[in-house]
Coordinates of C-alpha atoms in Angstrom, one line a residue:
M62 CA 7.4 180.1 93.3
E63 CA 6.5 180.3 97.0
Y64 CA 8.4 178.3 99.6
R65 CA 7.1 177.0 102.9
N66 CA 8.8 175.6 106.0
L67 CA 8.5 171.9 106.3
G68 CA 6.7 171.1 109.5
R69 CA 8.3 172.7 112.5
T70 CA 11.7 172.9 110.8
G71 CA 13.6 175.7 109.0
L72 CA 13.8 173.6 105.8
K73 CA 12.2 175.5 102.9
V74 CA 10.4 173.5 100.3
S75 CA 8.6 174.7 97.1
R76 CA 4.9 174.4 96.9
L77 CA 5.3 172.0 94.0
V78 CA 7.3 168.8 94.8
F79 CA 8.4 167.2 91.6
G80 CA 9.0 163.5 90.9
G81 CA 7.3 160.2 91.3
L82 CA 7.1 156.8 89.6
H83 CA 7.3 157.8 86.0
L84 CA 10.9 158.8 86.2
G85 CA 11.7 155.2 86.3
E86 CA 9.0 153.7 84.1
G87 CA 7.7 156.1 81.4
L88 CA 10.1 158.8 80.4
S89 CA 13.1 158.7 78.2
E90 CA 16.4 160.2 79.5
D91 CA 15.9 163.3 77.3
E92 CA 12.3 163.7 78.4
A93 CA 13.2 163.4 82.1
A94 CA 16.0 166.0 81.6
D95 CA 13.6 168.5 79.9
V96 CA 10.9 168.3 82.5
I97 CA 13.3 168.4 85.5
A98 CA 15.0 171.4 83.9
A99 CA 11.7 173.1 83.4
A100 CA 10.7 172.4 87.0
R101 CA 14.0 174.0 88.3
H102 CA 13.6 177.0 86.0
S103 CA 10.1 177.5 87.5
G104 CA 11.5 177.6 91.0
V105 CA 10.9 174.0 92.1
N106 CA 13.6 173.1 94.6
T107 CA 12.0 169.9 96.0
F108 CA 12.0 166.5 94.4
F109 CA 10.7 163.1 95.5
T110 CA 10.7 159.5 94.6
A111 CA 10.7 156.1 96.3
D112 CA 13.2 153.3 96.2
V113 CA 10.6 150.9 94.9
Y114 CA 9.6 153.0 91.9
G115 CA 10.9 151.3 88.7
D116 CA 12.9 148.9 90.9
G117 CA 15.3 151.7 91.8
A118 CA 15.4 153.3 88.3
A119 CA 13.5 156.4 89.4
E120 CA 16.2 157.1 92.0
E121 CA 18.9 156.6 89.5
A122 CA 17.3 159.0 87.0
L123 CA 16.6 161.6 89.6
G124 CA 20.1 161.4 91.0
K125 CA 21.7 161.8 87.6
H126 CA 19.6 164.8 86.5
I127 CA 20.0 166.8 89.7
G128 CA 23.6 165.7 90.4
P129 CA 25.3 169.0 89.2
W130 CA 23.2 171.1 91.6
R131 CA 22.5 168.5 94.3
D132 CA 23.1 170.8 97.2
D133 CA 20.5 173.3 95.8
A134 CA 17.8 170.6 95.8
V135 CA 15.7 169.1 98.6
L136 CA 15.3 165.3 98.1
I137 CA 12.4 163.4 99.7
I138 CA 12.9 159.7 99.4
K139 CA 10.4 157.0 100.6
A140 CA 11.4 153.5 101.6
G141 CA 10.1 150.3 103.1
Y142 CA 8.8 148.2 100.2
R143 CA 10.7 145.4 98.6
V144 CA 12.9 146.6 95.7
G145 CA 13.7 144.3 92.8
T146 CA 12.1 141.4 91.1
P147 CA 12.4 137.9 92.7
Q148 CA 12.9 134.7 90.8
A149 CA 9.2 133.8 91.2
P150 CA 7.3 137.1 91.4
L151 CA 3.8 137.2 93.0
S152 CA 0.8 138.2 90.9
R153 CA -1.2 141.1 92.2
E154 CA -3.9 138.6 93.3
E155 CA -1.4 136.5 95.2
L156 CA 0.1 139.5 96.9
N157 CA -3.3 140.8 98.0
A158 CA -4.1 137.4 99.4
T159 CA -1.1 137.5 101.7
H160 CA -2.4 140.6 103.5
G161 CA -4.5 140.4 106.6
D162 CA -4.9 143.4 108.9
G163 CA -1.6 144.8 107.6
V164 CA 0.3 141.6 108.3
L165 CA 1.9 139.5 105.5
D166 CA 1.9 135.7 105.3
H167 CA 5.7 135.3 105.2
A168 CA 5.5 131.6 104.8
A169 CA 3.6 132.1 101.5
L170 CA 6.0 134.7 100.4
W171 CA 9.0 132.5 101.2
R172 CA 7.6 129.8 98.9
K173 CA 7.7 132.5 96.2
G174 CA 11.3 133.3 96.9
I175 CA 10.7 136.5 98.9
T176 CA 12.4 136.7 102.2
P177 CA 10.8 138.2 105.3
T178 CA 13.5 140.9 105.6
S179 CA 13.1 142.2 102.1
R180 CA 10.6 144.8 103.2
G181 CA 9.3 146.6 106.2
L182 CA 10.6 149.2 108.7
S183 CA 12.9 147.1 110.7
R184 CA 16.4 148.3 111.5
K185 CA 17.8 145.7 109.1
H186 CA 15.7 146.5 106.1
L187 CA 15.8 150.3 106.6
T188 CA 19.6 150.3 106.9
Q189 CA 19.9 148.3 103.7
A190 CA 17.4 150.4 102.0
L191 CA 19.1 153.7 102.9
E192 CA 22.5 152.5 101.7
A193 CA 21.0 151.3 98.4
S194 CA 19.2 154.6 97.9
L195 CA 22.3 156.7 98.5
R196 CA 24.2 154.6 95.9
R197 CA 21.4 154.9 93.3
L198 CA 21.0 158.7 93.9
G199 CA 24.8 159.3 93.8
T200 CA 24.7 161.4 97.0
D201 CA 25.9 161.0 100.5
Y202 CA 22.7 162.4 102.2
I203 CA 19.0 162.6 101.8
D204 CA 17.1 165.7 103.0
V205 CA 13.8 164.0 104.0
Y206 CA 13.6 160.2 104.5
A207 CA 10.1 158.8 104.8
P208 CA 8.7 155.4 105.6
H209 CA 6.4 154.5 102.7
F210 CA 3.7 152.9 104.9
W211 CA 2.8 151.9 108.5
D212 CA 4.5 148.7 109.4
Y213 CA 2.2 146.7 111.7
E214 CA 5.0 144.1 112.4
T215 CA 7.8 146.4 113.6
P216 CA 7.5 148.5 116.8
I217 CA 7.4 152.2 115.9
E218 CA 10.1 152.7 118.5
E219 CA 12.5 150.5 116.6
T220 CA 11.7 152.4 113.4
L221 CA 12.2 155.8 114.9
E222 CA 15.4 154.9 116.7
T223 CA 16.8 153.6 113.5
L224 CA 15.9 156.7 111.6
E225 CA 17.4 158.8 114.4
G226 CA 20.6 156.9 113.8
F227 CA 20.6 158.0 110.2
V228 CA 20.1 161.6 111.2
R229 CA 23.0 161.5 113.7
A230 CA 25.2 159.9 111.1
G231 CA 24.5 162.8 108.7
K232 CA 23.0 160.6 106.1
V233 CA 19.4 162.0 106.6
R234 CA 18.5 165.5 107.6
Y235 CA 14.7 165.3 108.4
L236 CA 12.0 162.7 108.6
G237 CA 8.6 162.3 106.9
V238 CA 6.0 159.6 106.5
S239 CA 3.5 158.3 103.9
Q240 CA 0.3 156.2 103.9
T241 CA -0.6 156.6 107.5
A242 CA -3.9 157.1 109.3
P243 CA -4.2 160.1 111.7
W244 CA -4.0 157.8 114.7
Q245 CA -0.8 156.3 113.3
L246 CA 0.7 159.7 112.8
Y247 CA -0.1 160.7 116.4
R248 CA 1.2 157.4 117.7
A249 CA 4.5 158.1 115.9
L250 CA 4.7 161.7 117.2
W251 CA 4.0 160.5 120.7
A252 CA 6.8 157.9 120.5
S253 CA 9.3 160.3 119.1
D254 CA 8.6 162.7 121.9
K255 CA 8.9 160.0 124.5
L256 CA 12.2 158.8 123.0
G257 CA 13.6 162.3 122.4
V258 CA 14.3 161.6 118.8
S259 CA 13.6 163.3 115.5
R260 CA 9.9 163.3 114.5
Y261 CA 7.9 163.1 111.3
E262 CA 7.7 166.6 109.9
C263 CA 5.5 165.9 106.9
V264 CA 2.9 163.4 105.8
Q265 CA 1.9 162.4 102.3
T266 CA -1.9 161.8 101.9
R267 CA -4.3 161.6 99.0
F268 CA -6.4 164.8 98.8
N269 CA -8.2 166.5 95.9
I270 CA -11.4 168.4 95.2
L271 CA -13.2 165.1 94.5
E272 CA -11.9 163.3 97.6
R273 CA -12.2 165.8 100.5
G274 CA -12.4 163.5 103.5
A275 CA -9.0 164.7 104.7
L276 CA -10.7 168.1 105.5
N277 CA -12.6 166.5 108.4
E278 CA -9.8 164.6 110.1
Y279 CA -6.3 164.5 108.6
L280 CA -5.8 168.2 107.9
P281 CA -7.0 169.3 111.4
A282 CA -4.8 166.6 113.0
A283 CA -1.7 167.7 111.1
R284 CA -2.4 171.4 111.7
V285 CA -2.5 170.9 115.4
A286 CA 0.7 168.9 115.4
G287 CA 2.5 171.3 113.1
V288 CA 3.1 168.6 110.5
S289 CA 3.1 169.6 106.8
V290 CA 0.7 167.8 104.5
L291 CA 2.1 166.9 101.0
A292 CA -1.0 166.4 98.9
H293 CA -0.9 163.4 96.6
Q294 CA -3.2 162.8 93.6
S295 CA -4.4 166.4 93.5
L296 CA -5.6 165.8 89.9
A297 CA -7.5 162.6 90.7
G298 CA -5.7 160.5 88.2
D299 CA -5.8 163.3 85.6
L300 CA -9.6 163.4 85.6
L301 CA -9.5 167.0 87.0
T302 CA -7.4 168.2 84.0
G303 CA -10.5 168.0 81.8
R304 CA -8.8 165.6 79.4
F305 CA -11.6 163.1 79.8
T306 CA -15.4 163.2 79.7
R307 CA -18.1 160.6 80.3
D308 CA -18.1 160.0 76.5
S309 CA -14.3 159.3 76.5
A310 CA -13.1 155.7 76.1
K311 CA -11.5 154.8 79.5
P312 CA -7.7 154.8 79.0
T313 CA -5.7 151.7 79.6
G314 CA -2.0 151.0 80.0
L315 CA -1.2 154.1 82.1
G316 CA 0.4 152.2 84.9
S317 CA -0.1 153.8 88.4
L318 CA -2.2 156.6 86.8
Q319 CA -4.7 154.0 85.7
R320 CA -5.1 152.7 89.3
Y321 CA -5.9 156.1 90.6
M322 CA -8.2 157.0 87.6
D323 CA -10.2 153.8 88.3
M324 CA -11.2 155.1 91.7
Y325 CA -12.9 158.2 90.2
W326 CA -14.3 157.0 86.9
T327 CA -18.0 157.3 87.9
E328 CA -21.1 159.1 86.7
S329 CA -21.1 161.2 89.9
T330 CA -17.6 162.4 89.1
F331 CA -18.5 163.5 85.6
A332 CA -21.6 165.2 86.9
F333 CA -19.4 167.2 89.4
L334 CA -16.9 168.0 86.6
D335 CA -19.6 169.5 84.5
R336 CA -20.4 171.9 87.3
F337 CA -16.8 172.5 88.1
Q338 CA -16.0 173.4 84.5
A339 CA -18.4 176.3 84.6
V340 CA -16.6 177.7 87.7
T341 CA -13.2 177.4 86.1
Q342 CA -14.4 179.1 82.9
A343 CA -15.7 182.0 84.9
A344 CA -12.4 182.2 86.7
G345 CA -10.4 182.1 83.5
R346 CA -8.4 179.1 84.6
T347 CA -8.0 175.6 83.4
M348 CA -9.7 172.9 85.5
G349 CA -6.5 171.4 86.6
E350 CA -5.1 174.8 87.7
L351 CA -8.1 175.7 89.8
A352 CA -8.4 172.2 91.3
Q353 CA -4.7 172.3 92.4
A354 CA -4.9 175.9 93.6
W355 CA -7.9 174.9 95.8
V356 CA -5.9 172.1 97.4
L357 CA -3.0 174.5 98.1
D358 CA -5.4 176.9 99.7
Q359 CA -6.2 174.4 102.4
E360 CA -4.1 174.5 105.6
P361 CA -1.8 172.8 106.4
V362 CA -1.2 171.7 102.8
T363 CA 2.4 172.8 102.3
A364 CA 2.9 171.4 98.8
L365 CA 1.6 169.2 96.0
L366 CA 3.3 166.1 94.9
V367 CA 3.2 166.3 91.1
G368 CA 4.5 164.1 88.3
P369 CA 4.3 166.0 85.0
R370 CA 5.7 164.2 82.0
S371 CA 6.6 167.3 80.0
P372 CA 7.2 171.1 80.4
E373 CA 3.7 171.6 78.9
T374 CA 1.9 169.6 81.5
L375 CA 4.0 171.2 84.2
A376 CA 2.9 174.8 83.2
P377 CA -0.6 174.7 84.7
Q378 CA 0.7 173.2 87.9
V379 CA 3.2 176.0 88.2
A380 CA 0.3 178.4 87.6
A381 CA -1.7 176.8 90.4
A382 CA 1.3 177.2 92.8
T383 CA 2.1 180.8 91.8
R384 CA -1.4 182.2 91.5
P385 CA -3.3 181.7 94.7
L386 CA -7.1 181.6 94.8
T387 CA -8.8 185.0 94.9
D388 CA -11.6 185.7 97.3
E389 CA -14.1 185.4 94.5
E390 CA -12.7 182.1 93.3
R391 CA -12.7 180.7 96.8
A392 CA -16.3 181.7 97.3
A393 CA -17.3 180.2 93.9
V394 CA -15.6 176.9 94.6
N395 CA -17.0 176.7 98.2
A396 CA -20.5 177.4 96.9
L397 CA -20.1 174.5 94.4
L398 CA -18.8 172.2 97.1
T399 CA -21.6 172.9 99.6
G400 CA -24.0 172.2 96.8
G401 CA -22.7 168.6 96.5
G402 CA -19.6 166.7 95.3
Q403 CA -17.9 163.4 95.4
S404 CA -17.0 163.1 99.0
A405 CA -16.9 165.5 101.9

């Protein structure tokens, strides 16, 4: 396994970052133990999850399984969303209806039993969130703490000063961020420089061989800033594994995986996969392995965020991280992409 520095720090992270939602919603305790052990055996030293995944169960599971070797692991934890189920939960439709330009209708949420301070990047919510995460993880520090989204209702200065307090208290070592636009990342970097506080050293963004828009804006912006990109959904909801064809029945009941799969389940995707399969066969690789190796070949992608459910599904991801693209493979994939794809 190869290791890279996170942003402009000396922290070494593996090119695969293991974790995600399924630790709290889809794996038994034994299954989680097996795949985490396989990841560690493969050289993965970096693990991630979010406080909201499984209403905190993902943090509990991860903390339990890495507890005996906690100091050998790098933990990336995201926070900001509301954790827990209220007395009167919102439906997805109701929740979507409360959004407007990134601002929530807190009066409507209050009527559903959801308080205005139950989410966001305010000092109050982040402080509560950090303490709750530390308890669930069974640790006294988090290596990389990352806001889960851009909060339009809280000044970025308040968020950054709060996070700096966590760093100075020894409860957090480094900072990252997720779900931000390039201008938001730069707004945060400017503010941290102005305030003289710790900055975001990594950013999570969706990026795969079907969805390549990040090549034109996000990756160049992060490269100039010296910020590591952690690529999310590098297998496009598992469509890039080759498990599904245009003749397959569209799967249901896969939780978060279904949501991402829906984005790509189009005829143009399957037409691209037909051409991509020929390239992978010539390279002697699986589709998933070559797709993820291509993502890791793009600077400044430091690592892939992956969520394998078994040692068997982890294996091709390890191969992608430990077997970089050859010049011939790079040329073949680039020739395919310049001939057309999903998004450029």
